[in-house]
Short mmCIF file of C-alpha atoms in Angstrom, two decimals:
data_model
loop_
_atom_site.label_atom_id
_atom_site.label_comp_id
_atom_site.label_asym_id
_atom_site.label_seq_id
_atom_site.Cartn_x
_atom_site.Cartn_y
_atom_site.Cartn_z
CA UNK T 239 14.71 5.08 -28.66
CA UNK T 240 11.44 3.54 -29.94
CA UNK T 241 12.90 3.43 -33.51
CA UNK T 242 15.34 1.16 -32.30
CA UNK T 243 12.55 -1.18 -30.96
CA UNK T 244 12.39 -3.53 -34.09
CA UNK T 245 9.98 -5.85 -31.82
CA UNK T 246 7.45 -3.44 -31.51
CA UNK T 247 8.05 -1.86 -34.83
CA UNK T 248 10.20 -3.55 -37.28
CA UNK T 249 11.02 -1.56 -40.39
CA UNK T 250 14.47 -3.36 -41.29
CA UNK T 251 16.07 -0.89 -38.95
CA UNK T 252 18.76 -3.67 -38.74
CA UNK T 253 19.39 -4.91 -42.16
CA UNK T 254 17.27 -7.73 -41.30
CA UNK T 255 14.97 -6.86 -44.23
CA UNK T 256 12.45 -8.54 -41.82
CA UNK T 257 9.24 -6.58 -40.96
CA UNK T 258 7.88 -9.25 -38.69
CA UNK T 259 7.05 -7.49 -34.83
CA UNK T 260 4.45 -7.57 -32.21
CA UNK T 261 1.88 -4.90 -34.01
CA UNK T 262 1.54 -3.18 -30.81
CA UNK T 263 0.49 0.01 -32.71
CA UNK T 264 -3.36 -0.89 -33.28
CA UNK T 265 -3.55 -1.48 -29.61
CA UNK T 266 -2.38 1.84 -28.21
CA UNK T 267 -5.02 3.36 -30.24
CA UNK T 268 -7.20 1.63 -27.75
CA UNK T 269 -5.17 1.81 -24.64
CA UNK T 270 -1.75 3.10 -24.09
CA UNK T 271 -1.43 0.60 -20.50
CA UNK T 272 -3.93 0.71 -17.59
CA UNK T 273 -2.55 1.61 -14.43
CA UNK T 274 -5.05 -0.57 -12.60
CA UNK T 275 -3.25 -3.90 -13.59
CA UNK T 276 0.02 -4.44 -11.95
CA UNK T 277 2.82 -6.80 -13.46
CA UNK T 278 5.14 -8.16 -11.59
CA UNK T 279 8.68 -7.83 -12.99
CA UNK T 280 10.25 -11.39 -11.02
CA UNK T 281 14.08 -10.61 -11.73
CA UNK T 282 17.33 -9.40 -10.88
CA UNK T 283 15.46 -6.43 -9.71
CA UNK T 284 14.41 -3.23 -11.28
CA UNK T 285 16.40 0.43 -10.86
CA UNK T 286 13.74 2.06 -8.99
CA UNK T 287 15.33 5.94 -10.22
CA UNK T 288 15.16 4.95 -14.13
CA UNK T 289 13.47 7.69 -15.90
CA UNK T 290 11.42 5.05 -18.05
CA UNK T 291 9.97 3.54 -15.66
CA UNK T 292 9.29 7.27 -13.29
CA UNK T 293 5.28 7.06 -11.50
CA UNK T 294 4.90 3.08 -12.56
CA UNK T 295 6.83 1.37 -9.99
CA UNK T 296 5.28 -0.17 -6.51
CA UNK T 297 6.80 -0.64 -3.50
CA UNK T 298 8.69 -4.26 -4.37
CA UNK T 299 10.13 -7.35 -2.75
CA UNK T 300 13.76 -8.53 -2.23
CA UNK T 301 14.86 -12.09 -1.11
CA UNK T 302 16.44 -11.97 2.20
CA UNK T 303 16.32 -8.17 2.57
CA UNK T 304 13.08 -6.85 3.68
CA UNK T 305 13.97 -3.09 2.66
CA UNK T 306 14.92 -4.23 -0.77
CA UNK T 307 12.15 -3.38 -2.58
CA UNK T 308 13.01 -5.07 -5.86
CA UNK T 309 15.83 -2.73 -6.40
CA UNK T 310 19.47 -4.70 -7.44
CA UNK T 311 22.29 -5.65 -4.59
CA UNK T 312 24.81 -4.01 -6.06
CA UNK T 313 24.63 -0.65 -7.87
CA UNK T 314 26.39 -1.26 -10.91
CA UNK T 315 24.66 -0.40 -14.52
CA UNK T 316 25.64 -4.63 -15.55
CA UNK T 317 23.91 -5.28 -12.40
CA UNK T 318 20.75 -3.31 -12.88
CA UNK T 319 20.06 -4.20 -16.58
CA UNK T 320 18.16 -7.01 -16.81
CA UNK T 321 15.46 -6.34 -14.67
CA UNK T 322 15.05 -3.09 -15.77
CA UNK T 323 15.15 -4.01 -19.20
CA UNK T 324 12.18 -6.05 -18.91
CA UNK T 325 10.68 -3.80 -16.57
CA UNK T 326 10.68 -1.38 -19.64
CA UNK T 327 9.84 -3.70 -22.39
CA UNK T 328 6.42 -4.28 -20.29
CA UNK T 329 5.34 -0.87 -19.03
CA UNK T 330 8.66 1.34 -19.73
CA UNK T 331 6.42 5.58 -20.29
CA UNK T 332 6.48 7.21 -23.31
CA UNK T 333 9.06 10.02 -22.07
CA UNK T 334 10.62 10.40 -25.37
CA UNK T 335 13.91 9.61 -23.65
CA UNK T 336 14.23 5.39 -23.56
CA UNK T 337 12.22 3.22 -24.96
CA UNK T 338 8.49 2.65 -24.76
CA UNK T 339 6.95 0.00 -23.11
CA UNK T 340 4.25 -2.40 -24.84
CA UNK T 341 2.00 -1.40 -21.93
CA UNK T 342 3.45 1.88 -21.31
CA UNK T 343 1.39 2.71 -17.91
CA UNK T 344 1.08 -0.15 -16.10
CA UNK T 345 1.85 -0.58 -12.90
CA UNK T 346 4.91 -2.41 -12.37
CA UNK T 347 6.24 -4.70 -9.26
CA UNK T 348 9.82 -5.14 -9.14
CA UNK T 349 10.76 -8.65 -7.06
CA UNK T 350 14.36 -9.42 -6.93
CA UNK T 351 15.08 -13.32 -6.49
CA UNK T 352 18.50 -12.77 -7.58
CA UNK T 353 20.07 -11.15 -3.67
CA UNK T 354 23.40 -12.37 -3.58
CA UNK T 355 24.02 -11.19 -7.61
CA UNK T 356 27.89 -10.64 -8.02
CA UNK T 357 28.99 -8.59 -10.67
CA UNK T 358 28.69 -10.56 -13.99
CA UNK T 359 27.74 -13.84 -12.51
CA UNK T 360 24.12 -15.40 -12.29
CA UNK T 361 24.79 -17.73 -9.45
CA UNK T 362 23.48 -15.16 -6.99
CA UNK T 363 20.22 -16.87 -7.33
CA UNK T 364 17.76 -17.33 -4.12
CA UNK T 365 17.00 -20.68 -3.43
CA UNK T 366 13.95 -22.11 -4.97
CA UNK T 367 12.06 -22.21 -1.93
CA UNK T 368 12.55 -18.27 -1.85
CA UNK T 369 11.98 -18.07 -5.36
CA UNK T 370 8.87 -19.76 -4.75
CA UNK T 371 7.47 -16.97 -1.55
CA UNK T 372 8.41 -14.52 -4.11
CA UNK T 373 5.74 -15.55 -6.49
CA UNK T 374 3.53 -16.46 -3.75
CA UNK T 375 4.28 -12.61 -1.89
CA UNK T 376 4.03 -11.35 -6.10
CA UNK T 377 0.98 -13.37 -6.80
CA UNK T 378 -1.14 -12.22 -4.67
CA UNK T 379 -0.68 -8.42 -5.68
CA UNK T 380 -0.30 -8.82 -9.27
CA UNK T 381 -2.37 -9.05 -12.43
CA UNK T 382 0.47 -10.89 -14.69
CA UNK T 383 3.85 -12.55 -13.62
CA UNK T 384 6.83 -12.12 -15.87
CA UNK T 385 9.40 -14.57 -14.92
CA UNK T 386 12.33 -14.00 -17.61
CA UNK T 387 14.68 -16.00 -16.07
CA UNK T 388 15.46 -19.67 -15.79
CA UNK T 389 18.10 -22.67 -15.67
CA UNK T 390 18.70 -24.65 -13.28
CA UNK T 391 16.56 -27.91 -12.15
CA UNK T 392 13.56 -28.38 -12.21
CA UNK T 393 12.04 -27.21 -8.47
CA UNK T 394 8.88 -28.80 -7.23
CA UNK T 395 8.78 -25.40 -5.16
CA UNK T 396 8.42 -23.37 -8.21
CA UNK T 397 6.29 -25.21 -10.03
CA UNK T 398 3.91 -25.26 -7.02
CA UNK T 399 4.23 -21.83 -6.98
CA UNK T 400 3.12 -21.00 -10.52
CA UNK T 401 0.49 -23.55 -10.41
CA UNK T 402 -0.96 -21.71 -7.17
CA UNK T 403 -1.05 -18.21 -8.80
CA UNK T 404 -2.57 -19.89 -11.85
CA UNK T 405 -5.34 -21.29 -9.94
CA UNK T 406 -5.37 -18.69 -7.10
CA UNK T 407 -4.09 -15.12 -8.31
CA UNK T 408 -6.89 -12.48 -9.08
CA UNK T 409 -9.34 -14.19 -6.86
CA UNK T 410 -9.42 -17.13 -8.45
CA UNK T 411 -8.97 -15.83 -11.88
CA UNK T 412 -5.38 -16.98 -12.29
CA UNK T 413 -2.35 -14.43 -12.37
#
């Protein structure tokens, strides 16, 4: 499905005429992902049996349910998609089945802050305080945080979080 990936290679696939993307290409001739840095993937939670994502997942975290591991509540494909889909945009293999990832063969952590998801609706959001162990738990075995979700107010509990893996995450290096 990489031709279909107009962000990380835009030929006009879509009529846009546009050829404005990422240019990823020049970078996987240098590196195609390094499996010693881990993302964390702070979500809905991440399909831990997708075939694009097969040898990069770690063992995850799940709000309220300690043998969660990042995986979605509820089994449905609606349910599963969003996390997964930016699970793959980050470090999705090149399996020449999905899609490719922009840092195909990273390691990838799946945290689900999003327990109590029902079918179709957002609401099932943890609270921010959870939200904010999440990062804190993700932090702390994580290279990068990506955190594609939002809404809301503001929460002094996440923003304390973020600030404390910014400071604190890779040793002091800042996640």
């Amino acid at each position: 499905m990489y031709g279909n990936q107009y962000y990380l290679k835009n030929t006009g696939q879509f009529g846009s005429g546009s050829t404005l993307d990422i240019n990823v290409e020049p970078i996987w001739s240098i590196t195609n992902g390094n499996g010693n840095i881990a993302v964390a993937i702070v979500d809905t939670g991440v399909d831990l049996s997708h075939e694009d994502l097969a040898g990069t997942l770690l063992q995850g975290y799940t709000v309220g349910n300690p043998t969660g591991y990042g995986a979605p509540q509820l089994w449905t494909e609606q349910d599963k998609a969003h996390g997964t889909a930016c699970a793959g945009i980050v470090g999705a293999i090149d399996n020449e089945v999905g899609v490719k990832g922009v840092a195909s063969g990273v390691k990838l952590l799946p945290v689900n802050i999003v327990p109590n998801k029902a079918s179709g609706n957002y609401n099932g959001f943890a609270t921010n305080f959870q939200i904010a162990t999440a990062i804190r738990w993700a932090y702390q075995r994580t290279d990068i945080l990506s955190c594609s979700w939002g809404g809301g107010s503001p929460s002094n509990d996440i923003a304390s979080a973020i600030r404390e893996a910014r400071t604190n995450g890779r040793n002091g290096k800042g996640t």
